[in-house]
Each structure stands twice: as C-alpha cells, then as structure tokens.
Phi, psi and omega in degrees: 000318178299317180297321178297319178297315179298318179299319179295320179295314180297316179299318179296320179296318180293322177295322179293315180293322178299316180296318179296315182291323179294317179296316180299312180299320180293319179297309182294315181296333181283349182286328184075274172254142178197163178238137178235125174258135187218165174231130179262131178248110184247112180295136177083358180255143177245123355286155182282340180247125181233125182265149178199182175207162172220155177243139179232138172220096185066239178269357182268148177204160174224132179235140170223129177209123184056238182258020182244145176224151172228127174251132180222127179265010181103339180237316179244149176232141180245112180259117186258129174247109180294323181294320182268351184053050180230150173234121179260122181253130180206165174281152178288132176266108183295343179276350182286123180247011180287125183296338181268000178227338177210071187294342181295339181238018186295337183241027175255106186235006189253024181252014179095354180287341180223144163270154185212156179207149177281126183265332180134190181277144180212166175243125179227126181052039177077006182251144177283122188231161165257136184250131178241134177252136184233145176231130181292140177289328179275109184279359181267001185284342184080008180248125184263329185199145172236131175246131183236125175255123184246130180297123181297328184283324187248340185079007182262158182287142177249323183202142173239142174230126179251121176254118179275154178302129177083357182274150180277330183221147181282161170269122182258144177230113178271130177270102187280323184199137174239128180246099179294146176069018181296120182286143178215138175299131179306333180294340181300328185269001184255127177286123181253105183302330183295338179279349186231049179295136180089353177279139176282133177262120179251113188257115179254011181294000000 
C-alpha cells in the first residue's frame, strides 16, 4: 500500500511538471519574435551579477552580455569575444538548451532530453512560483541539474539555475522581462565582419 501511494505521488508530480513545461513552451513559442532581458548570477565572480538581453525571431537570435555577443541566422552562430578579439564560428546544435548559447530552445524540455519532476512551491524574485527540477538524459554534457521557477500567475519563467558537474553552486539566470512581438531589424541577426576588423575568426564547422 505504501509503494502504491508513493507511485501515485510521483506520477502526480510528473504530470504537474509536464503541464507546467508544456504551457511554458507554448507561451514562448507563440511569441514568434520577442526580447528577453536577464541577469546572470555567477558565484565567485566579480561582479556576481551581469545583465544582458537577447532577441529571437523564429530560429534566429542575437545575444549580448558583458563583452560577448552571439549572432545566429538559424544555422550558423558567430560568438564574439570583445576581450579576446575573437569570433568563434560554429553550427547551431539543436540539442543545446542553454539560454546563453541557444535561447530559441531554452524552454523546450519535453522531447526526452530531460527527465523532470515537480519540486513544489517556491518564491523567486518576490514572485510565487512553481519549481521544476530537470536532469539531462545525456550524462556527457557536464550538466547535472537544471532548476526552473515558473510564475504561477503567468506561466512564464522567473529564474533558471544550471548546476554543472562537480560545482559547489549553480549559475543562476533571472528572467527580468519578456517583451512579446518585439520588432527587430533582420540585420540584427547577421554577423557583419566589417564591424569586427582585426578580430581572429576561429571556424569549428
């Protein structure tokens, strides 16, 4: 009887997390173009809080945070490091769910790439949230756990935490603002070599 009760609780938790993740994916996917402003919290780094934003239009995106930028046309991405004066060119990895490298798929968790469970109610950035814990199916990623806090009122993300294998503390990303339908010039997503004269191009394609 105890085992049956435990099984029912786990099943209920998984159904709750599935419903939350499905709603979140539908909301974000329905925007088409949108802008997200975020803050990265990195333990042990000074400063610990780094602000940035990204723009998405379908499979295309542009990210800027500190001295780094990423331009993506949906197939190729150009990651610019201002400090190193380098541009890294690579193909987009559709399996990548990291919000700082492939934001177009950052909230897609229901395709088997992650197991997930409802952890309970939580408070994040002063908002009442539902918390979902996720574990990657691929154990070679170096990522052990993702925690997602979803606003109970809107169904939108409030905070993501990525815990890397062997790390003492997770990297947190607060979702400060989402602007649906944010218009962007198509040129925003195109890497313009003329703007980065003297930068070394490292091609990993």
